[in-house]
PDB file of C-alpha atoms in Angstrom:
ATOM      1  CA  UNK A   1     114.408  50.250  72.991  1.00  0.00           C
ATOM      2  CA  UNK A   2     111.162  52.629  72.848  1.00  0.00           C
ATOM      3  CA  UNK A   3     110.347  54.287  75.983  1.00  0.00           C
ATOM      4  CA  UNK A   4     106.835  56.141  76.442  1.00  0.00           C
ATOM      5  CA  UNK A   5     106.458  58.539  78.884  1.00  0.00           C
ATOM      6  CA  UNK A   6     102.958  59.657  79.770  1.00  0.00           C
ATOM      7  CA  UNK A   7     101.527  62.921  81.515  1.00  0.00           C
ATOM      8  CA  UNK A   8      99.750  63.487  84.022  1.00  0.00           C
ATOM      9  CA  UNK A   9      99.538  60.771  86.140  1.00  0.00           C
ATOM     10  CA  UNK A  10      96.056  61.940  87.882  1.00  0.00           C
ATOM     11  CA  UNK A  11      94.109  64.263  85.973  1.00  0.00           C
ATOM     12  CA  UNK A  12      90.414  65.545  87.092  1.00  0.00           C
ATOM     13  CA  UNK A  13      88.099  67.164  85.933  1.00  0.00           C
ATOM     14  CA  UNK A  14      84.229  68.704  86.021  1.00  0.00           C
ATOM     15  CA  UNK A  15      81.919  67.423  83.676  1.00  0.00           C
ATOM     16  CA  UNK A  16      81.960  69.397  80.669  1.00  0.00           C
ATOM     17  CA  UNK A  17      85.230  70.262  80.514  1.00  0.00           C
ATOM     18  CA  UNK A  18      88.214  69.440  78.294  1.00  0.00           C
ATOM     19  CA  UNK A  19      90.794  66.841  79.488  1.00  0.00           C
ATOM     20  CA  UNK A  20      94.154  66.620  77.342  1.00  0.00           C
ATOM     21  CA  UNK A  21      97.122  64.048  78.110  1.00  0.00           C
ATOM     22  CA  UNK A  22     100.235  63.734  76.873  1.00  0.00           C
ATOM     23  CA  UNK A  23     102.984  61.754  75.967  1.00  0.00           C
ATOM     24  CA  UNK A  24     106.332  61.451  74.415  1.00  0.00           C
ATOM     25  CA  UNK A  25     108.133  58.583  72.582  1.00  0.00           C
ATOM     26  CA  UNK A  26     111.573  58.219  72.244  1.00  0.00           C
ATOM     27  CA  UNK A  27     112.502  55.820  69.070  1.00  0.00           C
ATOM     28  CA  UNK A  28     111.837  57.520  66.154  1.00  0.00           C
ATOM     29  CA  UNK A  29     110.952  54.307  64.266  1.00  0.00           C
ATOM     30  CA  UNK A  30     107.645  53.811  65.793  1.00  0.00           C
ATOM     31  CA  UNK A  31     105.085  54.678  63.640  1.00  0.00           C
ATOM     32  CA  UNK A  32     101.679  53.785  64.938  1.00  0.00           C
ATOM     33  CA  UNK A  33     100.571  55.224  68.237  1.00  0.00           C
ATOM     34  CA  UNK A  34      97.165  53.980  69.920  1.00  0.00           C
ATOM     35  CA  UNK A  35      95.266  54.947  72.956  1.00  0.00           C
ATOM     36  CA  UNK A  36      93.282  52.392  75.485  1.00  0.00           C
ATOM     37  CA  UNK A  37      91.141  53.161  77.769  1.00  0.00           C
ATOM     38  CA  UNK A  38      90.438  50.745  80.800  1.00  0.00           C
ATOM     39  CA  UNK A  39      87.815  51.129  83.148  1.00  0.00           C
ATOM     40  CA  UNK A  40      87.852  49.990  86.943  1.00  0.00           C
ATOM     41  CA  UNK A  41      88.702  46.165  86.775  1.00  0.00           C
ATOM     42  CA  UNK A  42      88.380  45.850  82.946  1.00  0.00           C
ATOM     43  CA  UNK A  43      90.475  44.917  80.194  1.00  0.00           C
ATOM     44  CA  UNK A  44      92.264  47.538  78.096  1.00  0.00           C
ATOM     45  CA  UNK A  45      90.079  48.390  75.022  1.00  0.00           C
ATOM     46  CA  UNK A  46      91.508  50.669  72.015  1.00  0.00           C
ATOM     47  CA  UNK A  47      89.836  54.184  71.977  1.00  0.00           C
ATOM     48  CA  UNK A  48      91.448  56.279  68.830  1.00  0.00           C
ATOM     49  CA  UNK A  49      94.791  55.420  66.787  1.00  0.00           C
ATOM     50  CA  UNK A  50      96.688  57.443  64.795  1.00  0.00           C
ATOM     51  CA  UNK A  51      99.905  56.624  62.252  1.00  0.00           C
ATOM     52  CA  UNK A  52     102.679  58.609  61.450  1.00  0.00           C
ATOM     53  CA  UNK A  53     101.675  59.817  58.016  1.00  0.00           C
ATOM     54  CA  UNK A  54      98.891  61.754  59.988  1.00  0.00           C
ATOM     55  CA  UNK A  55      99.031  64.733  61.964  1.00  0.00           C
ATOM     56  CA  UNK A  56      95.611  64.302  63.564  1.00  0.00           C
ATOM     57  CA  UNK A  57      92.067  62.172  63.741  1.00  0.00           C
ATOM     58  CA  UNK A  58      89.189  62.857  65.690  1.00  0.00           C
ATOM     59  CA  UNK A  59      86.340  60.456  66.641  1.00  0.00           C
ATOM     60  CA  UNK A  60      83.018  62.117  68.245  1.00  0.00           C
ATOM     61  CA  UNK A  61      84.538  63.910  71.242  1.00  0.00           C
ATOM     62  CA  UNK A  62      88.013  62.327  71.168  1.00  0.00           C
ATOM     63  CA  UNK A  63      90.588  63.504  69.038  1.00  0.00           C
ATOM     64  CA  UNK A  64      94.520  62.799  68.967  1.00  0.00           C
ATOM     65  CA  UNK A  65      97.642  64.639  67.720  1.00  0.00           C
ATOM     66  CA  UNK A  66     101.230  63.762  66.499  1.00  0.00           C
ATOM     67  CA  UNK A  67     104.068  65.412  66.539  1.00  0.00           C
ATOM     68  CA  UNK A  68     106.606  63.407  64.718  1.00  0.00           C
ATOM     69  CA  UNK A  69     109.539  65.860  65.022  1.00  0.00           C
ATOM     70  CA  UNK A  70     109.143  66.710  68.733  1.00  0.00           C
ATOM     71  CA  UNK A  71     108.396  63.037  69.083  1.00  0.00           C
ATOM     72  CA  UNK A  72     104.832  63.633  71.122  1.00  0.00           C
ATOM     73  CA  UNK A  73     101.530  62.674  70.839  1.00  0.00           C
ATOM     74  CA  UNK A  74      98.198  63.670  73.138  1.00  0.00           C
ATOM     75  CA  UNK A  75      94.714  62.940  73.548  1.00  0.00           C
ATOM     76  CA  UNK A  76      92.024  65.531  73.982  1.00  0.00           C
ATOM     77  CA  UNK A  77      89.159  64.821  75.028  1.00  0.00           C
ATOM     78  CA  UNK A  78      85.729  67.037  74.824  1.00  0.00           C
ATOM     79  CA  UNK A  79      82.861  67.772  76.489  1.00  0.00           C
ATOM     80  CA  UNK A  80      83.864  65.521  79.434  1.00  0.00           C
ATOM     81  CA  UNK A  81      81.261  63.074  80.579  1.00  0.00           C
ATOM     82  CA  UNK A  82      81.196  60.656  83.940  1.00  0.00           C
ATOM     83  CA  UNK A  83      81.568  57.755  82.114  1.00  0.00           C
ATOM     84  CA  UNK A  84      84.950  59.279  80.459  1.00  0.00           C
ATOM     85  CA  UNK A  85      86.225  58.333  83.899  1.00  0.00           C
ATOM     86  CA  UNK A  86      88.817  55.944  83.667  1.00  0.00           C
ATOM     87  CA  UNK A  87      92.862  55.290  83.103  1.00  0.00           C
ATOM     88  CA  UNK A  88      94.015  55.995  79.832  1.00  0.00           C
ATOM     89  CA  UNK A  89      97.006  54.764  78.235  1.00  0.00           C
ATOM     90  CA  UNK A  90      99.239  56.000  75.356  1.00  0.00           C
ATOM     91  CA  UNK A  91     101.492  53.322  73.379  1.00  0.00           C
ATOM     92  CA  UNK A  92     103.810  53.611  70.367  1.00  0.00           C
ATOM     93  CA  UNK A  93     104.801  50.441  68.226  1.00  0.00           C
ATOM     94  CA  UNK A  94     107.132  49.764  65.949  1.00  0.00           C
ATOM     95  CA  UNK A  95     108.274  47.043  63.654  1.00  0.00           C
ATOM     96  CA  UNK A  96     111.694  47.059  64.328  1.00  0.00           C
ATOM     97  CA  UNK A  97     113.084  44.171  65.718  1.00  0.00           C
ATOM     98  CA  UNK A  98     110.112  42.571  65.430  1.00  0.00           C
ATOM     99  CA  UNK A  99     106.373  43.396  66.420  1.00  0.00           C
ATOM    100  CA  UNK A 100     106.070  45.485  70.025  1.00  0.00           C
ATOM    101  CA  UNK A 101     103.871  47.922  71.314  1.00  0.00           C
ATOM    102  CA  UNK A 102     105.378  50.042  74.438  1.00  0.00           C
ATOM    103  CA  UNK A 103     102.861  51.555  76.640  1.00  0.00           C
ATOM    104  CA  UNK A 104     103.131  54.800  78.547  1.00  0.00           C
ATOM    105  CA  UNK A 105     102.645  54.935  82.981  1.00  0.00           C
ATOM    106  CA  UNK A 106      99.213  55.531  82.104  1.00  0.00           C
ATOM    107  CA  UNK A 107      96.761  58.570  83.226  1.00  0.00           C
ATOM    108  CA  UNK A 108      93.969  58.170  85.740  1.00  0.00           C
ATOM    109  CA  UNK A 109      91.015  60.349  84.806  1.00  0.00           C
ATOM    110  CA  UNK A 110      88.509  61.501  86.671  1.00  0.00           C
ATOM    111  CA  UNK A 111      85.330  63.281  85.413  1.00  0.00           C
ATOM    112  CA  UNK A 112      83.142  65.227  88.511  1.00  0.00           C
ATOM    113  CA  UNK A 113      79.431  65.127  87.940  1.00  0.00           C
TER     114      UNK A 113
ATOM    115  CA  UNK B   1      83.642  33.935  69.841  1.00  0.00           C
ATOM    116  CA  UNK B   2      85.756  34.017  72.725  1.00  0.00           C
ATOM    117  CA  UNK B   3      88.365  35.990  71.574  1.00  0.00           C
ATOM    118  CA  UNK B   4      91.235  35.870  73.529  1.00  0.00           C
ATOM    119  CA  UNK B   5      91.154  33.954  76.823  1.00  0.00           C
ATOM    120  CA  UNK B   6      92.909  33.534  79.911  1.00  0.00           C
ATOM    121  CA  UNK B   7      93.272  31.388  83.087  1.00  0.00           C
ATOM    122  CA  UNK B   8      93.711  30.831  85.821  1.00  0.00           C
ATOM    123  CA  UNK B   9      91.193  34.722  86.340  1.00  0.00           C
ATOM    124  CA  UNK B  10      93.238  34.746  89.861  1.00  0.00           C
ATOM    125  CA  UNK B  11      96.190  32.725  91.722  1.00  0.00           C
ATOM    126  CA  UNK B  12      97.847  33.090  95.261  1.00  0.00           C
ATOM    127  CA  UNK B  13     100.884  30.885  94.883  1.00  0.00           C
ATOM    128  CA  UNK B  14     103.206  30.584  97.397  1.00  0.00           C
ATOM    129  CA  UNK B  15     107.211  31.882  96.673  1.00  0.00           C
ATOM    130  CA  UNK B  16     109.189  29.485  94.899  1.00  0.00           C
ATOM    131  CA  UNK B  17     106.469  27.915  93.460  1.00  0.00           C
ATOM    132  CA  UNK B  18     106.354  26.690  89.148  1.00  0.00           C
ATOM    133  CA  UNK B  19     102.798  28.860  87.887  1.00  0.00           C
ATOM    134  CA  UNK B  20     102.125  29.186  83.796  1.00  0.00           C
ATOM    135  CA  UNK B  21      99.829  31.116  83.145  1.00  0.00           C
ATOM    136  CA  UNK B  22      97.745  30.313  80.190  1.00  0.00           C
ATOM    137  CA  UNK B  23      96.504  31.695  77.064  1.00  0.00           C
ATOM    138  CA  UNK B  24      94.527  30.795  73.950  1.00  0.00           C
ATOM    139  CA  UNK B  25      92.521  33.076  71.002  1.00  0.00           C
ATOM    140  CA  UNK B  26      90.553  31.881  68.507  1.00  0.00           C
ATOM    141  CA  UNK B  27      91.214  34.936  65.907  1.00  0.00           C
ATOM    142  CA  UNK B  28      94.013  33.486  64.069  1.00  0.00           C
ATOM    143  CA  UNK B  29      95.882  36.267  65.027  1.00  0.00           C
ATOM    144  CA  UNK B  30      99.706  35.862  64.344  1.00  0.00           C
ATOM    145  CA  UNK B  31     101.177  38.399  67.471  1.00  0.00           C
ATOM    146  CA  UNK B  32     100.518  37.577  71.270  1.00  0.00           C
ATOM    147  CA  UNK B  33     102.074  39.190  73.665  1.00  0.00           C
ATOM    148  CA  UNK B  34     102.431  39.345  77.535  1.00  0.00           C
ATOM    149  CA  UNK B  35     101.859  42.008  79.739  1.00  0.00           C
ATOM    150  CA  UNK B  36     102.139  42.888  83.843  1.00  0.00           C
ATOM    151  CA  UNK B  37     100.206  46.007  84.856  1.00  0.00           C
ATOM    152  CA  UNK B  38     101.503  47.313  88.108  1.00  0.00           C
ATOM    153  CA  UNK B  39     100.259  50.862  90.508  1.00  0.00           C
ATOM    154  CA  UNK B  40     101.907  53.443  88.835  1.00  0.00           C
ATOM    155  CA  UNK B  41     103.956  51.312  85.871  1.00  0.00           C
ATOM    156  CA  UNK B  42     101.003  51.123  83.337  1.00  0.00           C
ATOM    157  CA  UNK B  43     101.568  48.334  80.765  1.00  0.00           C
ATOM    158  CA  UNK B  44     104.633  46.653  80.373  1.00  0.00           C
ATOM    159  CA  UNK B  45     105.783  44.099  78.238  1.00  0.00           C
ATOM    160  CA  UNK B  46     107.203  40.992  79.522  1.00  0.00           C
ATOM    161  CA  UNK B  47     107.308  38.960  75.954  1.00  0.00           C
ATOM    162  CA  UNK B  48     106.198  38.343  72.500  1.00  0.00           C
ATOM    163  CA  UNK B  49     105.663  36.764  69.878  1.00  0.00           C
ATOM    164  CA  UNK B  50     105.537  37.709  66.003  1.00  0.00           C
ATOM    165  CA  UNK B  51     104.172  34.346  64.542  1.00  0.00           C
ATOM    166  CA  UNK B  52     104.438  30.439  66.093  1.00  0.00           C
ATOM    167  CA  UNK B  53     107.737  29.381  66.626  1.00  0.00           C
ATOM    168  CA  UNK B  54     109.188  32.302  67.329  1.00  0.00           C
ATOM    169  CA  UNK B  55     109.276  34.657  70.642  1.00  0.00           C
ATOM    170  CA  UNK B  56     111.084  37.697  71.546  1.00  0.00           C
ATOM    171  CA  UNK B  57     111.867  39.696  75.238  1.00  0.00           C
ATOM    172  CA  UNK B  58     110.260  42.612  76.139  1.00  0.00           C
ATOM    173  CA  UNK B  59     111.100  45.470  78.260  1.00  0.00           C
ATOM    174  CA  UNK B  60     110.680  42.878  82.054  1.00  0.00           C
ATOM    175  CA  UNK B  61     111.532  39.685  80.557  1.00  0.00           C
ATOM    176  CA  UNK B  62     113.420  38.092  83.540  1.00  0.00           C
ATOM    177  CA  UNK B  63     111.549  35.505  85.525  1.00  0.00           C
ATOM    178  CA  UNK B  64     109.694  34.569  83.054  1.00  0.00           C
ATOM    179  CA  UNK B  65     109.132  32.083  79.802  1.00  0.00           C
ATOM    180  CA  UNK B  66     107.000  31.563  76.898  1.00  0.00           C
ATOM    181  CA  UNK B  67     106.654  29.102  74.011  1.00  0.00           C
ATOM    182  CA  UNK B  68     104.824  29.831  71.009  1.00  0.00           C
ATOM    183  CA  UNK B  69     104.239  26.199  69.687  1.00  0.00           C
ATOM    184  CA  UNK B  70     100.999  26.878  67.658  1.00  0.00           C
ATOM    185  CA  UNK B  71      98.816  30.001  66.482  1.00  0.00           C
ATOM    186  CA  UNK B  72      96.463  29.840  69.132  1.00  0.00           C
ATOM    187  CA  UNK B  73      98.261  29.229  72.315  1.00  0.00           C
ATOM    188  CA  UNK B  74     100.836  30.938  74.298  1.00  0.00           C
ATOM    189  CA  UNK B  75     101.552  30.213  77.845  1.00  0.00           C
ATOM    190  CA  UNK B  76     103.758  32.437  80.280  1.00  0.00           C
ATOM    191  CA  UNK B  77     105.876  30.355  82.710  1.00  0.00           C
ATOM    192  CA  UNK B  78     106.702  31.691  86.282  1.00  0.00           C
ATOM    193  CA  UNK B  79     109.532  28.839  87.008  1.00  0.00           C
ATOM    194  CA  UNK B  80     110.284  29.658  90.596  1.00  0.00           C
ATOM    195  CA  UNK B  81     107.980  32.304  91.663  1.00  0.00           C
ATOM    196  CA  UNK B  82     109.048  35.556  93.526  1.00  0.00           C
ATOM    197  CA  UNK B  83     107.279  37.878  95.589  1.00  0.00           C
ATOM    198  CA  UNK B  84     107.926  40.685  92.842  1.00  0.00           C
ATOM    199  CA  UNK B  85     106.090  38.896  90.241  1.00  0.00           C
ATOM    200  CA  UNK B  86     102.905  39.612  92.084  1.00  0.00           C
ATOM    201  CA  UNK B  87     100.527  41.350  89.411  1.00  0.00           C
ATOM    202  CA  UNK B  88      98.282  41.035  86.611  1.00  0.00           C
ATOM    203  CA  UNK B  89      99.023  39.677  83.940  1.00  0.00           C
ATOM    204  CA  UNK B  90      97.035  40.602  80.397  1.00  0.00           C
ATOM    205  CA  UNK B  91      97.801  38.488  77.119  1.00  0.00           C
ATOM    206  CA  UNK B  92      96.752  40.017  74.012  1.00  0.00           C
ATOM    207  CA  UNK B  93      97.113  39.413  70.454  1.00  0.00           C
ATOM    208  CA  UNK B  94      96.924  41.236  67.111  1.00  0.00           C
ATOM    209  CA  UNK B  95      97.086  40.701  63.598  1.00  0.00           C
ATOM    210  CA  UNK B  96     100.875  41.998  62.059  1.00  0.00           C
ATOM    211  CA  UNK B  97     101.682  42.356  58.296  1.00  0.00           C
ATOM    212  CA  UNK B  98      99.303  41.584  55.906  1.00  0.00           C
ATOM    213  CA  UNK B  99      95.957  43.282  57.496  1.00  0.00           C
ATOM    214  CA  UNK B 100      97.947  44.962  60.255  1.00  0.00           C
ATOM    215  CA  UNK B 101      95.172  47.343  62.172  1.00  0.00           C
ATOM    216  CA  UNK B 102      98.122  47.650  65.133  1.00  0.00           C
ATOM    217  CA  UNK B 103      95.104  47.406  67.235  1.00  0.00           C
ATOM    218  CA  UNK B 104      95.848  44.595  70.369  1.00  0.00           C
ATOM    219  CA  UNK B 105      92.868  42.625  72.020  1.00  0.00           C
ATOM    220  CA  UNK B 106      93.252  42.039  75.452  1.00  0.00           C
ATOM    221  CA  UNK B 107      92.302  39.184  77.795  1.00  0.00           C
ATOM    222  CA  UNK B 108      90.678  39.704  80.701  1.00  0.00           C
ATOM    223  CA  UNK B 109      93.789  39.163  82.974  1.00  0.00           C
ATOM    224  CA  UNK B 110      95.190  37.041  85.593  1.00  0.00           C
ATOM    225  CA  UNK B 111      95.337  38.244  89.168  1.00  0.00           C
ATOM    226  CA  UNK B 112      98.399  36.614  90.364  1.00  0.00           C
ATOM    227  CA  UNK B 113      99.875  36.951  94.267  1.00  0.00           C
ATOM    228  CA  UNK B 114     102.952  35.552  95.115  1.00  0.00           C
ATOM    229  CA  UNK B 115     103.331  35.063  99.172  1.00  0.00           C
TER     230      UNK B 115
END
C-alpha cells in the first residue's frame, strides 16, 4: 500500500522567513496530493492541493511542488507569519483499490515573533 | 450546516470495555473514513468507506469495526477495548467520482483513553 513519509518532524523558524517541508510517496498510482494544516487542538483543514498533471500551484504565500518521477512533493511557505504556526501534514491518495488518502508523520511548525 | 459530526468529543473507558464511536454528515458525501492521530504517527487510517454498503481496511485496521449502512452515518466499533487504542479519533468524509475535489472534511475528533 502507499506509504508517505514526511520531513522534518520539528521545523522553526523567525518570522519572515521561508519554511519548506517535504515528503515522499511511494505508490506511483496516487495522483492527488493535499496538504492540512491543524492548529493546537483543531481539526485538520486543507491548505493547498495539487494533482499529478501539475508540476506546481501557489496560493498567496503558500505554494507546493511535485515531482512525479522522484516521487516527492513539498510545501513552501513565504514570508512566515505567527499564525503559520502549526502541524502540517502531507497526504497522497489514490483510487486504487478503492478511495484512500495516506497521510505523512506530519511536521510541527513553529514561527518566532 | 453541521457538516460532519462526532461523539462522544471525549471517553475514558476502562480496558476490555465495547465503545463505538459515532459519526454522522449531512453533505451527502459518498467517502467517510476513520482516522487515529497519535505523538509522532500523524494521520493514519483505520477504515473506509467508498459509498454505503461497502467498507474497506486501512493501514491500522485491527481492533476495530465499521458499518456503512446509510450515506450519512458511519460508526467505528472498539469491541473489547485495549490500552493501545487510546487516541483520537477524526472521521471525515469527501465526495469521490463524479465532483471529486479529493479534499476530506474532518470532524472535530474524539478523545478516547483506554485505562
Amino acid at each position: 500500500g502507499e506509504n508517505v513519509e514526511q520531513h522534518p518532524s520539528t521545523l522553526s523558524v523567525q518570522e519572515g522567513d521561508s519554511a519548506v517541508i517535504k515528503c515522499t510517496y511511494s505508490d506511483s498510482a496516487s495522483n492527488y496530493f493535499p496538504w492540512y494544516k491543524q492548529e493546537l487542538g483543531k481539526r485538520p483543514q486543507l491548505i493547498i492541493d495539487i494533482r499529478s498533471n501539475v508540476g506546481e500551484k501557489k496560493d498567496q504565500r503558500i505554494a507546493v511542488t511535485l515531482n512525479k518521477t522522484a516521487k516527492h512533493f513539498s510545501l513552501h511557505i513565504t514570508e512566515t507569519q505567527p499564525e503559520d504556526s502549526a502541524v502540517y501534514f502531507c497526504a497522497a491518495s489514490t483510487n486504487t483499490g478503492g478511495f484512500k488518502t495516506i497521510f505523512g508523520a506530519g511536521t510541527r511548525l513553529f514561527v518566532k515573533a | 450546516i453541521a457538516g460532519i459530526t462526532q461523539a462522544p468529543t471525549s471517553q475514558i473507558l476502562a480496558a476490555g470495555r465495547r465503545m463505538t464511536l459515532r459519526c454522522t454528515q449531512d453533505m451527502r458525501h459518498n467517502a467517510m473514513y476513520w482516522y487515529r492521530q497519535d505523538l509522532g504517527l500523524g494521520l493514519r487510517l483505520i477504515h473506509y468507506s467508498n459509498t454505503a454498503g461497502t467498507t474497506g481496511k486501512g493501514e491500522v485496521p485491527d481492533g476495530y469495526s465499521v458499518s456503512r449502512a446509510n450515506t450519512d452515518d458511519f460508526p467505528l466499533t472498539l469491541a473489547s477495548a485495549v490500552p493501545s487504542q487510546t487516541s483520537v479519533y477524526f472521521c471525515a468524509s469527501s465526495q469521490r467520482g463524479s465532483g471529486d475535489t479529493g479534499e476530506l472534511f474532518f470532524g472535530e475528533g474524539s478523545r478516547l483513553t483506554v485505562l
